[in-house]
mmCIF file of C-alpha atoms in Angstrom:
data_model
loop_
_atom_site.group_PDB
_atom_site.id
_atom_site.type_symbol
_atom_site.label_atom_id
_atom_site.label_comp_id
_atom_site.label_asym_id
_atom_site.label_seq_id
_atom_site.Cartn_x
_atom_site.Cartn_y
_atom_site.Cartn_z
ATOM 1 C CA MET A 1 -38.236 50.669 3.811
ATOM 2 C CA GLN A 2 -38.207 49.098 7.452
ATOM 3 C CA ILE A 3 -39.997 45.877 5.713
ATOM 4 C CA PHE A 4 -37.238 45.776 3.278
ATOM 5 C CA SER A 5 -34.573 45.830 6.104
ATOM 6 C CA PHE A 6 -36.341 43.221 7.927
ATOM 7 C CA TRP A 7 -36.544 40.973 4.962
ATOM 8 C CA ASN A 8 -32.689 41.787 4.321
ATOM 9 C CA PHE A 9 -31.869 40.555 8.007
ATOM 10 C CA LEU A 10 -33.806 37.420 7.616
ATOM 11 C CA LEU A 11 -31.840 36.760 4.340
ATOM 12 C CA VAL A 12 -28.408 37.250 6.054
ATOM 13 C CA ILE A 13 -29.375 34.971 8.934
ATOM 14 C CA HIS A 14 -30.781 32.203 6.563
ATOM 15 C CA LEU A 15 -27.135 32.380 4.623
ATOM 16 C CA ILE A 16 -25.082 32.350 7.647
ATOM 17 C CA PHE A 17 -26.718 29.303 8.890
ATOM 18 C CA LEU A 18 -27.632 27.536 5.708
ATOM 19 C CA THR A 19 -24.253 27.880 4.058
ATOM 20 C CA PRO A 20 -22.316 25.633 6.277
ATOM 21 C CA PHE A 21 -24.868 23.091 6.267
ATOM 22 C CA VAL A 22 -24.626 23.183 2.165
ATOM 23 C CA TYR A 23 -20.879 22.711 2.303
ATOM 24 C CA ALA A 24 -21.079 20.038 4.696
ATOM 25 C CA GLN A 25 -23.511 18.135 2.520
ATOM 26 C CA ALA A 26 -21.630 18.584 -0.616
ATOM 27 C CA THR A 27 -20.227 15.570 -2.245
ATOM 28 C CA VAL A 28 -16.562 15.058 -2.760
ATOM 29 C CA ARG A 29 -15.880 13.308 -6.266
ATOM 30 C CA LEU A 30 -12.435 11.940 -6.475
ATOM 31 C CA THR A 31 -10.807 10.066 -9.346
ATOM 32 C CA VAL A 32 -8.910 6.724 -8.809
ATOM 33 C CA GLU A 33 -5.738 8.458 -9.010
ATOM 34 C CA GLU A 34 -6.733 10.929 -6.423
ATOM 35 C CA LEU A 35 -7.856 8.507 -3.981
ATOM 36 C CA GLN A 36 -4.492 6.906 -4.400
ATOM 37 C CA ARG A 37 -2.716 9.893 -3.667
ATOM 38 C CA VAL A 38 -5.151 10.695 -0.584
ATOM 39 C CA GLY A 39 -4.365 6.932 0.610
ATOM 40 C CA LEU A 40 -0.706 7.211 -0.066
ATOM 41 C CA GLN A 41 -0.451 10.304 2.110
ATOM 42 C CA ALA A 42 -2.441 9.210 4.950
ATOM 43 C CA ASN A 43 -2.156 5.689 5.606
ATOM 44 C CA GLY A 44 -0.176 4.980 8.646
ATOM 45 C CA LEU A 45 1.662 1.961 6.995
ATOM 46 C CA VAL A 46 3.272 4.098 4.387
ATOM 47 C CA GLN A 47 4.232 6.692 7.069
ATOM 48 C CA ALA A 48 6.073 3.881 8.976
ATOM 49 C CA ALA A 49 7.866 2.528 5.982
ATOM 50 C CA ARG A 50 9.121 6.084 5.118
ATOM 51 C CA SER A 51 10.415 6.342 8.907
ATOM 52 C CA GLN A 52 12.543 3.144 7.824
ATOM 53 C CA VAL A 53 14.158 4.800 5.096
ATOM 54 C CA ASN A 54 14.888 7.730 7.231
ATOM 55 C CA MET A 55 16.549 5.489 9.581
ATOM 56 C CA ALA A 56 18.639 3.637 7.071
ATOM 57 C CA LYS A 57 19.715 7.115 6.201
ATOM 58 C CA ALA A 58 20.742 8.067 9.563
ATOM 59 C CA GLY A 59 22.595 4.802 9.412
ATOM 60 C CA VAL A 60 24.812 5.869 6.844
ATOM 61 C CA ILE A 61 25.865 8.969 8.598
ATOM 62 C CA ALA A 62 26.554 6.673 11.644
ATOM 63 C CA ALA A 63 28.559 4.250 9.595
ATOM 64 C CA SER A 64 30.396 7.159 8.110
ATOM 65 C CA ALA A 65 31.635 8.765 11.370
ATOM 66 C CA PHE A 66 35.136 8.576 12.287
ATOM 67 C CA LEU A 67 36.504 6.948 15.505
ATOM 68 C CA ASN A 68 36.762 9.390 18.730
ATOM 69 C CA PRO A 69 40.182 9.802 20.598
ATOM 70 C CA GLU A 70 40.273 8.420 23.913
ATOM 71 C CA VAL A 71 41.508 10.923 26.609
ATOM 72 C CA THR A 72 43.169 9.776 29.859
ATOM 73 C CA VAL A 73 43.650 12.189 32.650
ATOM 74 C CA ILE A 74 45.310 10.707 35.875
ATOM 75 C CA ALA A 75 46.517 13.347 38.698
ATOM 76 C CA GLY A 76 47.663 13.024 42.406
ATOM 77 C CA PRO A 77 49.955 13.938 45.077
ATOM 78 C CA ASP A 78 53.362 11.836 45.892
ATOM 79 C CA ASP A 79 53.346 10.337 49.512
ATOM 80 C CA ARG A 80 56.553 10.231 51.159
ATOM 81 C CA ARG A 81 57.650 6.954 52.158
ATOM 82 C CA LEU A 82 61.419 8.191 53.415
ATOM 83 C CA PRO A 83 62.021 11.173 55.838
ATOM 84 C CA PHE A 84 61.886 14.702 54.625
ATOM 85 C CA ASP A 85 65.439 15.171 54.919
ATOM 86 C CA LEU A 86 66.092 12.687 52.140
ATOM 87 C CA THR A 87 62.894 13.209 49.848
ATOM 88 C CA GLY A 88 62.384 16.946 50.207
ATOM 89 C CA PRO A 89 58.490 18.385 50.063
ATOM 90 C CA GLY A 90 55.851 16.171 48.409
ATOM 91 C CA THR A 91 54.908 16.817 44.793
ATOM 92 C CA MET A 92 52.007 16.415 42.521
ATOM 93 C CA GLN A 93 51.989 13.979 39.543
ATOM 94 C CA ARG A 94 49.758 14.683 36.266
ATOM 95 C CA THR A 95 49.400 12.285 33.417
ATOM 96 C CA LEU A 96 47.715 12.824 30.039
ATOM 97 C CA THR A 97 47.439 10.032 27.386
ATOM 98 C CA VAL A 98 45.372 10.169 24.247
ATOM 99 C CA ASN A 99 44.566 7.086 22.286
ATOM 100 C CA GLN A 100 43.517 7.635 18.511
ATOM 101 C CA GLY A 101 42.212 4.397 16.891
ATOM 102 C CA ILE A 102 42.905 4.370 13.154
ATOM 103 C CA GLU A 103 40.536 2.575 11.317
ATOM 104 C CA ASN A 104 41.046 0.018 8.596
ATOM 105 C CA PRO A 105 40.230 2.048 5.270
ATOM 106 C CA PHE A 106 38.982 -1.517 3.813
ATOM 107 C CA MET A 107 36.507 -2.263 6.449
ATOM 108 C CA ARG A 108 35.492 1.293 6.630
ATOM 109 C CA ASN A 109 34.275 1.270 2.984
ATOM 110 C CA ALA A 110 32.558 -1.978 3.209
ATOM 111 C CA ARG A 111 30.713 -0.536 6.381
ATOM 112 C CA ILE A 112 29.577 2.523 4.707
ATOM 113 C CA GLY A 113 28.792 0.722 1.216
ATOM 114 C CA ALA A 114 26.754 -1.828 3.181
ATOM 115 C CA SER A 115 24.636 1.139 5.080
ATOM 116 C CA GLU A 116 24.252 2.536 1.628
ATOM 117 C CA ALA A 117 22.660 -0.475 0.235
ATOM 118 C CA GLY A 118 20.453 -1.100 3.317
ATOM 119 C CA VAL A 119 18.988 2.483 2.039
ATOM 120 C CA ASP A 120 18.589 1.101 -1.180
ATOM 121 C CA ALA A 121 16.626 -1.771 0.389
ATOM 122 C CA SER A 122 14.729 0.441 2.828
ATOM 123 C CA ARG A 123 13.731 2.580 -0.006
ATOM 124 C CA ALA A 124 12.584 -0.428 -2.087
ATOM 125 C CA SER A 125 10.475 -1.961 0.652
ATOM 126 C CA PHE A 126 8.941 1.523 0.986
ATOM 127 C CA ASP A 127 7.941 1.363 -2.788
ATOM 128 C CA GLN A 128 6.392 -2.102 -2.146
ATOM 129 C CA VAL A 129 4.003 -0.881 0.478
ATOM 130 C CA ARG A 130 3.269 2.295 -1.511
ATOM 131 C CA ALA A 131 2.649 -0.029 -4.570
ATOM 132 C CA ASP A 132 0.821 -2.640 -2.657
ATOM 133 C CA LEU A 133 -1.391 0.096 -1.034
ATOM 134 C CA ALA A 134 -2.125 1.825 -4.312
ATOM 135 C CA ALA A 135 -3.237 -1.638 -5.881
ATOM 136 C CA GLN A 136 -5.626 -2.075 -3.171
ATOM 137 C CA LEU A 137 -7.043 1.329 -3.367
ATOM 138 C CA LYS A 138 -7.759 0.787 -7.088
ATOM 139 C CA VAL A 139 -9.457 -2.818 -6.563
ATOM 140 C CA ARG A 140 -11.336 -1.470 -3.748
ATOM 141 C CA ALA A 141 -12.487 1.550 -5.593
ATOM 142 C CA TYR A 142 -13.608 -0.390 -8.565
ATOM 143 C CA GLU A 143 -15.361 -2.718 -6.029
ATOM 144 C CA LEU A 144 -17.339 0.055 -4.768
ATOM 145 C CA LEU A 145 -18.403 0.770 -7.940
ATOM 146 C CA LEU A 146 -19.331 -3.001 -8.586
ATOM 147 C CA ARG A 147 -21.401 -3.166 -5.443
ATOM 148 C CA ILE A 148 -23.087 0.246 -6.434
ATOM 149 C CA GLU A 149 -24.213 -1.183 -9.899
ATOM 150 C CA GLN A 150 -25.338 -4.079 -8.441
ATOM 151 C CA ALA A 151 -27.411 -2.116 -6.015
ATOM 152 C CA ALA A 152 -28.885 -0.395 -8.607
ATOM 153 C CA LEU A 153 -29.362 -3.532 -10.726
ATOM 154 C CA GLU A 154 -31.373 -4.845 -7.947
ATOM 155 C CA GLN A 155 -33.350 -1.902 -7.308
ATOM 156 C CA ASN A 156 -34.519 -2.104 -11.030
ATOM 157 C CA ILE A 157 -35.423 -5.400 -10.446
ATOM 158 C CA TYR A 158 -37.464 -4.823 -7.526
ATOM 159 C CA ASP A 159 -39.189 -1.748 -9.071
ATOM 160 C CA LEU A 160 -39.947 -4.101 -11.957
ATOM 161 C CA LEU A 161 -41.595 -6.602 -9.820
ATOM 162 C CA ASN A 162 -43.332 -4.200 -7.642
ATOM 163 C CA GLU A 163 -45.031 -2.868 -10.917
ATOM 164 C CA VAL A 164 -45.768 -6.705 -11.836
ATOM 165 C CA ARG A 165 -47.222 -7.325 -8.477
ATOM 166 C CA ARG A 166 -49.350 -4.051 -8.755
ATOM 167 C CA ARG A 167 -50.883 -5.115 -12.242
ATOM 168 C CA ILE A 168 -51.493 -8.846 -10.953
ATOM 169 C CA ALA A 169 -53.288 -7.286 -7.610
ATOM 170 C CA VAL A 170 -55.717 -5.537 -9.884
ATOM 171 C CA ASN A 171 -56.151 -8.678 -12.057
ATOM 172 C CA VAL A 172 -56.887 -10.536 -9.010
ATOM 173 C CA GLU A 173 -59.372 -7.824 -7.744
ATOM 174 C CA ARG A 174 -61.265 -7.944 -11.100
ATOM 175 C CA GLY A 175 -61.368 -11.851 -10.841
ATOM 176 C CA GLU A 176 -59.287 -12.257 -14.073
ATOM 177 C CA VAL A 177 -56.300 -13.970 -12.173
ATOM 178 C CA ALA A 178 -56.150 -16.455 -9.527
ATOM 179 C CA ARG A 179 -55.016 -15.161 -5.975
ATOM 180 C CA PHE A 180 -52.096 -17.817 -6.083
ATOM 181 C CA GLU A 181 -50.674 -15.508 -8.814
ATOM 182 C CA LEU A 182 -50.626 -12.494 -6.161
ATOM 183 C CA ILE A 183 -48.775 -14.622 -3.459
ATOM 184 C CA ARG A 184 -46.172 -15.887 -6.090
ATOM 185 C CA ALA A 185 -45.702 -12.250 -7.034
ATOM 186 C CA ASP A 186 -45.368 -11.257 -3.399
ATOM 187 C CA THR A 187 -42.874 -14.050 -2.711
ATOM 188 C CA GLU A 188 -40.797 -12.755 -5.759
ATOM 189 C CA LEU A 189 -41.147 -8.962 -4.404
ATOM 190 C CA GLN A 190 -39.798 -9.889 -1.005
ATOM 191 C CA SER A 191 -37.014 -12.041 -2.377
ATOM 192 C CA ALA A 192 -35.969 -8.968 -4.633
ATOM 193 C CA ALA A 193 -36.252 -6.599 -1.604
ATOM 194 C CA ASN A 194 -34.062 -8.731 0.232
ATOM 195 C CA ARG A 195 -31.464 -8.792 -2.525
ATOM 196 C CA MET A 196 -31.701 -5.087 -2.874
ATOM 197 C CA GLU A 197 -31.282 -4.438 0.719
ATOM 198 C CA ALA A 198 -28.182 -7.006 0.854
ATOM 199 C CA ALA A 199 -26.755 -5.203 -2.187
ATOM 200 C CA GLN A 200 -26.948 -1.728 -0.618
ATOM 201 C CA LEU A 201 -25.497 -2.777 2.647
ATOM 202 C CA THR A 202 -22.539 -4.607 0.592
ATOM 203 C CA ALA A 203 -21.984 -1.354 -1.311
ATOM 204 C CA GLN A 204 -21.948 0.502 2.359
ATOM 205 C CA ARG A 205 -19.192 -1.999 3.642
ATOM 206 C CA ALA A 206 -17.010 -1.175 0.463
ATOM 207 C CA ARG A 207 -17.149 2.346 1.311
ATOM 208 C CA VAL A 208 -16.017 1.672 4.956
ATOM 209 C CA VAL A 209 -13.078 -0.223 3.456
ATOM 210 C CA LEU A 210 -11.929 2.805 1.420
ATOM 211 C CA LEU A 211 -12.408 5.036 4.476
ATOM 212 C CA GLN A 212 -10.226 2.762 6.451
ATOM 213 C CA LEU A 213 -7.529 2.461 3.783
ATOM 214 C CA THR A 214 -7.333 6.135 3.492
ATOM 215 C CA ALA A 215 -7.178 6.519 7.502
ATOM 216 C CA GLY A 216 -10.566 8.726 7.342
ATOM 217 C CA ALA A 217 -8.698 11.262 5.114
ATOM 218 C CA ILE A 218 -11.664 11.503 2.866
ATOM 219 C CA PRO A 219 -15.035 12.645 3.805
ATOM 220 C CA ASN A 220 -17.917 9.886 4.395
ATOM 221 C CA ASN A 221 -20.281 11.072 1.277
ATOM 222 C CA PHE A 222 -17.342 10.802 -1.365
ATOM 223 C CA GLU A 223 -18.155 9.598 -4.593
ATOM 224 C CA ILE A 224 -15.523 7.742 -7.116
ATOM 225 C CA GLN A 225 -15.373 9.629 -10.243
ATOM 226 C CA ALA A 226 -14.557 6.455 -12.301
ATOM 227 C CA SER A 227 -16.401 3.554 -14.222
ATOM 228 C CA LEU A 228 -15.989 -0.198 -14.408
ATOM 229 C CA LYS A 229 -16.023 0.473 -18.251
ATOM 230 C CA ASP A 230 -12.747 2.887 -18.007
ATOM 231 C CA PRO A 231 -10.312 1.864 -20.720
ATOM 232 C CA ILE A 232 -7.261 -0.357 -20.031
ATOM 233 C CA ASN A 233 -4.048 1.304 -20.947
ATOM 234 C CA LEU A 234 -1.006 -1.101 -20.436
ATOM 235 C CA PRO A 235 1.980 -1.611 -22.454
ATOM 236 C CA SER A 236 2.446 -4.633 -24.733
ATOM 237 C CA LEU A 237 3.122 -7.945 -23.006
ATOM 238 C CA ASP A 238 6.767 -8.000 -24.391
ATOM 239 C CA SER A 239 7.366 -4.712 -22.874
ATOM 240 C CA LEU A 240 6.004 -5.786 -19.647
ATOM 241 C CA ARG A 241 7.960 -8.692 -19.326
ATOM 242 C CA GLN A 242 11.288 -6.890 -19.958
ATOM 243 C CA GLU A 243 10.207 -3.983 -17.463
ATOM 244 C CA LEU A 244 9.187 -6.118 -14.601
ATOM 245 C CA PRO A 245 12.733 -7.325 -13.286
ATOM 246 C CA SER A 246 14.214 -3.784 -13.498
ATOM 247 C CA VAL A 247 11.214 -2.030 -11.658
ATOM 248 C CA ASN A 248 9.537 -4.512 -9.162
ATOM 249 C CA PRO A 249 10.309 -3.354 -5.707
ATOM 250 C CA ASP A 250 10.786 -6.658 -4.202
ATOM 251 C CA ILE A 251 13.245 -7.663 -6.737
ATOM 252 C CA ILE A 252 15.233 -4.459 -6.341
ATOM 253 C CA ARG A 253 15.284 -4.781 -2.331
ATOM 254 C CA LEU A 254 16.281 -8.338 -2.521
ATOM 255 C CA GLN A 255 19.165 -7.012 -4.944
ATOM 256 C CA ALA A 256 20.261 -4.563 -2.493
ATOM 257 C CA GLU A 257 20.096 -6.809 0.540
ATOM 258 C CA GLN A 258 22.619 -9.144 -1.755
ATOM 259 C CA GLU A 259 24.730 -6.133 -2.255
ATOM 260 C CA ARG A 260 24.846 -5.521 1.444
ATOM 261 C CA ALA A 261 25.504 -9.067 2.244
ATOM 262 C CA LYS A 262 28.499 -9.043 -0.060
ATOM 263 C CA LEU A 263 30.036 -5.865 1.607
ATOM 264 C CA ARG A 264 29.425 -7.354 4.985
ATOM 265 C CA ILE A 265 31.636 -10.438 4.023
ATOM 266 C CA ASP A 266 34.428 -7.644 2.915
ATOM 267 C CA GLN A 267 33.819 -6.054 5.954
ATOM 268 C CA GLU A 268 34.420 -9.155 8.352
ATOM 269 C CA LYS A 269 37.314 -10.119 6.142
ATOM 270 C CA ALA A 270 38.966 -6.618 6.582
ATOM 271 C CA SER A 271 38.210 -6.632 10.429
ATOM 272 C CA VAL A 272 40.630 -9.587 10.474
ATOM 273 C CA LEU A 273 43.632 -7.389 9.518
ATOM 274 C CA PRO A 274 45.782 -5.571 12.519
ATOM 275 C CA GLN A 275 44.054 -2.706 14.307
ATOM 276 C CA ILE A 276 46.472 0.012 14.925
ATOM 277 C CA ASN A 277 45.887 2.820 18.063
ATOM 278 C CA PHE A 278 48.231 5.767 18.278
ATOM 279 C CA LEU A 279 49.196 6.721 21.722
ATOM 280 C CA TYR A 280 50.310 9.964 23.282
ATOM 281 C CA THR A 281 51.389 10.634 26.910
ATOM 282 C CA ASN A 282 52.430 13.674 28.705
ATOM 283 C CA TYR A 283 53.771 12.990 32.132
ATOM 284 C CA GLN A 284 54.638 16.020 34.303
ATOM 285 C CA ASP A 285 55.922 16.433 38.098
ATOM 286 C CA ALA A 286 57.700 18.982 40.212
ATOM 287 C CA GLN A 287 60.900 18.174 38.489
ATOM 288 C CA PHE A 288 60.447 16.635 35.217
ATOM 289 C CA ALA A 289 58.162 16.631 32.026
ATOM 290 C CA SER A 290 58.136 14.175 29.507
ATOM 291 C CA ASN A 291 56.469 13.322 26.241
ATOM 292 C CA LEU A 292 55.924 9.927 25.004
ATOM 293 C CA ALA A 293 54.392 8.571 21.473
ATOM 294 C CA GLY A 294 53.573 5.006 20.417
ATOM 295 C CA VAL A 295 51.323 2.807 18.620
ATOM 296 C CA SER A 296 49.549 -0.116 19.764
ATOM 297 C CA VAL A 297 48.609 -2.773 17.480
ATOM 298 C CA ARG A 298 46.000 -5.598 17.940
ATOM 299 C CA ILE A 299 47.110 -8.724 16.048
ATOM 300 C CA PRO A 300 44.497 -11.473 15.505
ATOM 301 C CA LEU A 301 46.562 -14.492 16.118
ATOM 302 C CA LEU A 302 44.193 -16.684 18.225
ATOM 303 C CA TYR A 303 40.791 -16.156 16.619
ATOM 304 C CA GLN A 304 40.573 -14.468 13.107
ATOM 305 C CA ARG A 305 36.611 -13.990 13.123
ATOM 306 C CA ARG A 306 35.764 -17.220 11.066
ATOM 307 C CA GLY A 307 32.514 -17.626 12.505
ATOM 308 C CA GLU A 308 31.319 -14.093 11.651
ATOM 309 C CA ILE A 309 32.893 -14.607 8.236
ATOM 310 C CA ASP A 310 30.731 -17.907 7.531
ATOM 311 C CA THR A 311 27.797 -15.994 8.917
ATOM 312 C CA ALA A 312 28.102 -13.657 6.429
ATOM 313 C CA ILE A 313 28.992 -15.899 3.477
ATOM 314 C CA TYR A 314 26.030 -18.213 4.388
ATOM 315 C CA ASP A 315 23.542 -14.994 4.500
ATOM 316 C CA SER A 316 24.887 -13.935 1.099
ATOM 317 C CA ALA A 317 23.779 -17.283 -0.112
ATOM 318 C CA ARG A 318 20.491 -17.313 1.452
ATOM 319 C CA ILE A 319 19.556 -13.880 -0.092
ATOM 320 C CA ARG A 320 20.785 -14.918 -3.490
ATOM 321 C CA GLU A 321 18.578 -18.046 -3.420
ATOM 322 C CA THR A 322 15.640 -15.979 -2.186
ATOM 323 C CA LEU A 323 16.356 -13.712 -5.059
ATOM 324 C CA GLU A 324 16.537 -16.082 -7.981
ATOM 325 C CA TYR A 325 13.192 -17.657 -6.383
ATOM 326 C CA ARG A 326 11.379 -14.485 -6.043
ATOM 327 C CA ARG A 327 12.066 -13.551 -9.454
ATOM 328 C CA TYR A 328 10.679 -16.748 -11.004
ATOM 329 C CA GLU A 329 7.770 -16.275 -8.450
ATOM 330 C CA ILE A 330 6.877 -12.538 -9.452
ATOM 331 C CA SER A 331 7.439 -13.462 -13.425
ATOM 332 C CA GLN A 332 4.883 -16.340 -12.985
ATOM 333 C CA LEU A 333 2.757 -13.854 -10.876
ATOM 334 C CA PHE A 334 2.655 -11.694 -13.865
ATOM 335 C CA GLU A 335 1.824 -14.401 -16.424
ATOM 336 C CA ALA A 336 -0.986 -15.407 -14.250
ATOM 337 C CA ALA A 337 -2.376 -11.683 -13.736
ATOM 338 C CA TRP A 338 -2.141 -11.082 -17.669
ATOM 339 C CA GLN A 339 -3.768 -14.294 -18.301
ATOM 340 C CA SER A 340 -6.657 -13.155 -15.991
ATOM 341 C CA LEU A 341 -6.703 -9.876 -17.905
ATOM 342 C CA GLN A 342 -7.270 -11.831 -21.245
ATOM 343 C CA ILE A 343 -9.800 -13.883 -19.795
ATOM 344 C CA ALA A 344 -11.739 -11.238 -18.261
ATOM 345 C CA GLN A 345 -11.406 -9.406 -21.414
ATOM 346 C CA ARG A 346 -13.114 -12.191 -23.594
ATOM 347 C CA ARG A 347 -16.109 -12.523 -21.225
ATOM 348 C CA VAL A 348 -16.359 -8.587 -21.199
ATOM 349 C CA ASP A 349 -16.523 -8.856 -24.982
ATOM 350 C CA MET A 350 -18.786 -11.912 -24.842
ATOM 351 C CA PHE A 351 -21.373 -10.038 -22.663
ATOM 352 C CA GLU A 352 -21.055 -6.883 -24.929
ATOM 353 C CA GLY A 353 -21.213 -8.784 -28.376
ATOM 354 C CA GLY A 354 -24.765 -9.119 -28.099
ATOM 355 C CA LEU A 355 -25.620 -11.585 -25.087
ATOM 356 C CA ILE A 356 -26.760 -8.755 -22.767
ATOM 357 C CA LYS A 357 -29.073 -7.496 -25.734
ATOM 358 C CA GLU A 358 -30.374 -10.835 -26.471
ATOM 359 C CA ALA A 359 -31.210 -11.367 -22.892
ATOM 360 C CA GLU A 360 -33.116 -7.889 -22.637
ATOM 361 C CA ASN A 361 -35.262 -8.730 -25.481
ATOM 362 C CA ALA A 362 -36.063 -11.763 -24.251
ATOM 363 C CA VAL A 363 -37.265 -9.996 -20.917
ATOM 364 C CA LYS A 364 -39.463 -7.512 -23.298
ATOM 365 C CA VAL A 365 -40.994 -10.457 -25.278
ATOM 366 C CA ALA A 366 -41.953 -12.356 -22.099
ATOM 367 C CA GLU A 367 -43.276 -9.319 -20.457
ATOM 368 C CA ALA A 368 -45.405 -8.440 -23.606
ATOM 369 C CA ALA A 369 -46.783 -12.044 -23.815
ATOM 370 C CA TYR A 370 -47.492 -11.908 -20.211
ATOM 371 C CA LYS A 371 -49.568 -8.841 -20.467
ATOM 372 C CA PHE A 372 -51.545 -10.423 -23.167
ATOM 373 C CA GLY A 373 -51.783 -13.968 -21.133
ATOM 374 C CA GLU A 374 -49.746 -15.756 -23.894
ATOM 375 C CA ARG A 375 -47.351 -16.556 -21.195
ATOM 376 C CA GLY A 376 -47.574 -17.135 -17.498
ATOM 377 C CA LEU A 377 -45.874 -15.424 -14.720
ATOM 378 C CA ILE A 378 -43.336 -18.214 -14.245
ATOM 379 C CA GLU A 379 -41.770 -17.826 -17.771
ATOM 380 C CA PHE A 380 -41.632 -13.945 -17.177
ATOM 381 C CA LEU A 381 -39.812 -14.238 -13.939
ATOM 382 C CA ASP A 382 -37.481 -16.770 -15.512
ATOM 383 C CA SER A 383 -36.457 -14.721 -18.213
ATOM 384 C CA GLN A 384 -35.932 -11.905 -15.698
ATOM 385 C CA ARG A 385 -33.528 -14.141 -13.678
ATOM 386 C CA ILE A 386 -31.588 -15.140 -16.753
ATOM 387 C CA LEU A 387 -31.096 -11.233 -17.601
ATOM 388 C CA ARG A 388 -30.027 -10.541 -13.791
ATOM 389 C CA GLY A 389 -27.469 -13.252 -13.949
ATOM 390 C CA ILE A 390 -26.183 -12.169 -17.415
ATOM 391 C CA LEU A 391 -25.829 -8.282 -16.066
ATOM 392 C CA GLY A 392 -24.362 -9.721 -12.877
ATOM 393 C CA ASP A 393 -21.878 -11.899 -14.697
ATOM 394 C CA ALA A 394 -21.022 -8.890 -16.774
ATOM 395 C CA LEU A 395 -20.436 -6.369 -14.203
ATOM 396 C CA LEU A 396 -17.927 -8.932 -12.300
ATOM 397 C CA ALA A 397 -16.298 -9.491 -15.821
ATOM 398 C CA ARG A 398 -15.513 -5.932 -15.850
ATOM 399 C CA PHE A 399 -14.527 -5.747 -12.239
ATOM 400 C CA ASP A 400 -11.890 -8.634 -12.623
ATOM 401 C CA LEU A 401 -10.633 -6.813 -15.916
ATOM 402 C CA GLN A 402 -9.944 -3.723 -13.778
ATOM 403 C CA SER A 403 -8.556 -6.182 -10.696
ATOM 404 C CA ALA A 404 -6.303 -7.843 -13.024
ATOM 405 C CA VAL A 405 -5.064 -4.216 -14.459
ATOM 406 C CA ALA A 406 -4.307 -3.469 -10.948
ATOM 407 C CA GLU A 407 -2.679 -6.535 -10.224
ATOM 408 C CA ILE A 408 -0.110 -5.882 -12.893
ATOM 409 C CA ASP A 409 0.287 -2.209 -11.843
ATOM 410 C CA ARG A 410 1.302 -3.585 -8.274
ATOM 411 C CA LEU A 411 4.020 -6.076 -9.895
ATOM 412 C CA ARG A 412 5.374 -3.322 -11.718
ATOM 413 C CA ALA A 413 4.936 -0.558 -8.865
ATOM 414 C CA HIS A 414 2.920 1.613 -11.289
ATOM 415 C CA TYR A 415 1.168 4.450 -9.251
ATOM 416 C CA PRO A 416 1.209 8.156 -9.133
ATOM 417 C CA LYS A 417 4.742 8.538 -7.637
ATOM 418 C CA GLU A 418 5.033 12.118 -8.833
ATOM 419 C CA LEU A 419 2.442 13.119 -6.635
ATOM 420 C CA ILE A 420 4.010 11.505 -3.241
ATOM 421 C CA PRO A 421 6.780 13.277 -1.501
ATOM 422 C CA GLU A 422 9.674 11.583 -0.638
#
């Protein structure tokens, strides 16, 4: 019974100390959308852009505020300048003045509208930052998959050459092959080892880039639950062309800024109108009390804000021209991304249409011929280099395909918005 309790005690101690280590080493698997969600929530640039939206909303509150009244209180004793017999005792004077400005409703409405347009512009800039980051995260995620595939390819080549080198070494010991073949095999093996190490380091660097973009919100041992062979889900070309001008954040931002510039023109023109202040004064002394009311009007006779109005007009023209140019530029960027997508798709179809299979068969034939002494080592290595180049180009073609999709998604601001709190 004591032995049983002792073993139970050891088991409990083992679980206590081993369980945290097991959980710490557990690999976290993330889909591309989950990676985008984490990055969009943790990245500091996104948080800063969200603060800009909140600042713009606060500006609407400030623009909607009414003018505060001005209250002036004046009090003091009277000093006698004549004898007491003529003036009597000294008195105390008190004056209360209230000045309430009445804001021009046209200028007020234009100011509020300009602030609301500023909110729309800030929100569009916020969407642009999120779309850029989401696209970058997607590209970097597939780049990590690309680098991992390249490292695995180089590992396979290294293993194959290592096996060939072992066979050559055995034949050299038997005297069936010249030692020069072993030297050549060692050289090829060392070259493959260098490529394999470089590919592994490149994959690690791609992992570090993703950690940087997500601000360290994901563990170091994460894995991307995706593949370079993921299907492409995009609307038709005509649908994308019609959708793009209405959803691109940069176009939406410039449209909001153009509306704000127009309202600023209205605001400057409305400020030329006379400004009215209502005045009320209460006066009291020892004998009298008076209440006075009046109106103060500021009339713009000498200067009618010509400079401010012209500045607002030219600023509106600048934004309008920028908007037209950006519309054209974004449409051309989309067309270029679509062409890149088509080119990458054709390359993928070419490699998968039989080119890779033919290169693999050529390597198998060359390897078999080399084993039977019908071909030399050079022919075998040449066929292996051709296969490595074709496989590498096929991986790059798939990566280019996913990158083109990410660029199209960036231009149309397509990312998991429903997962992002406003």
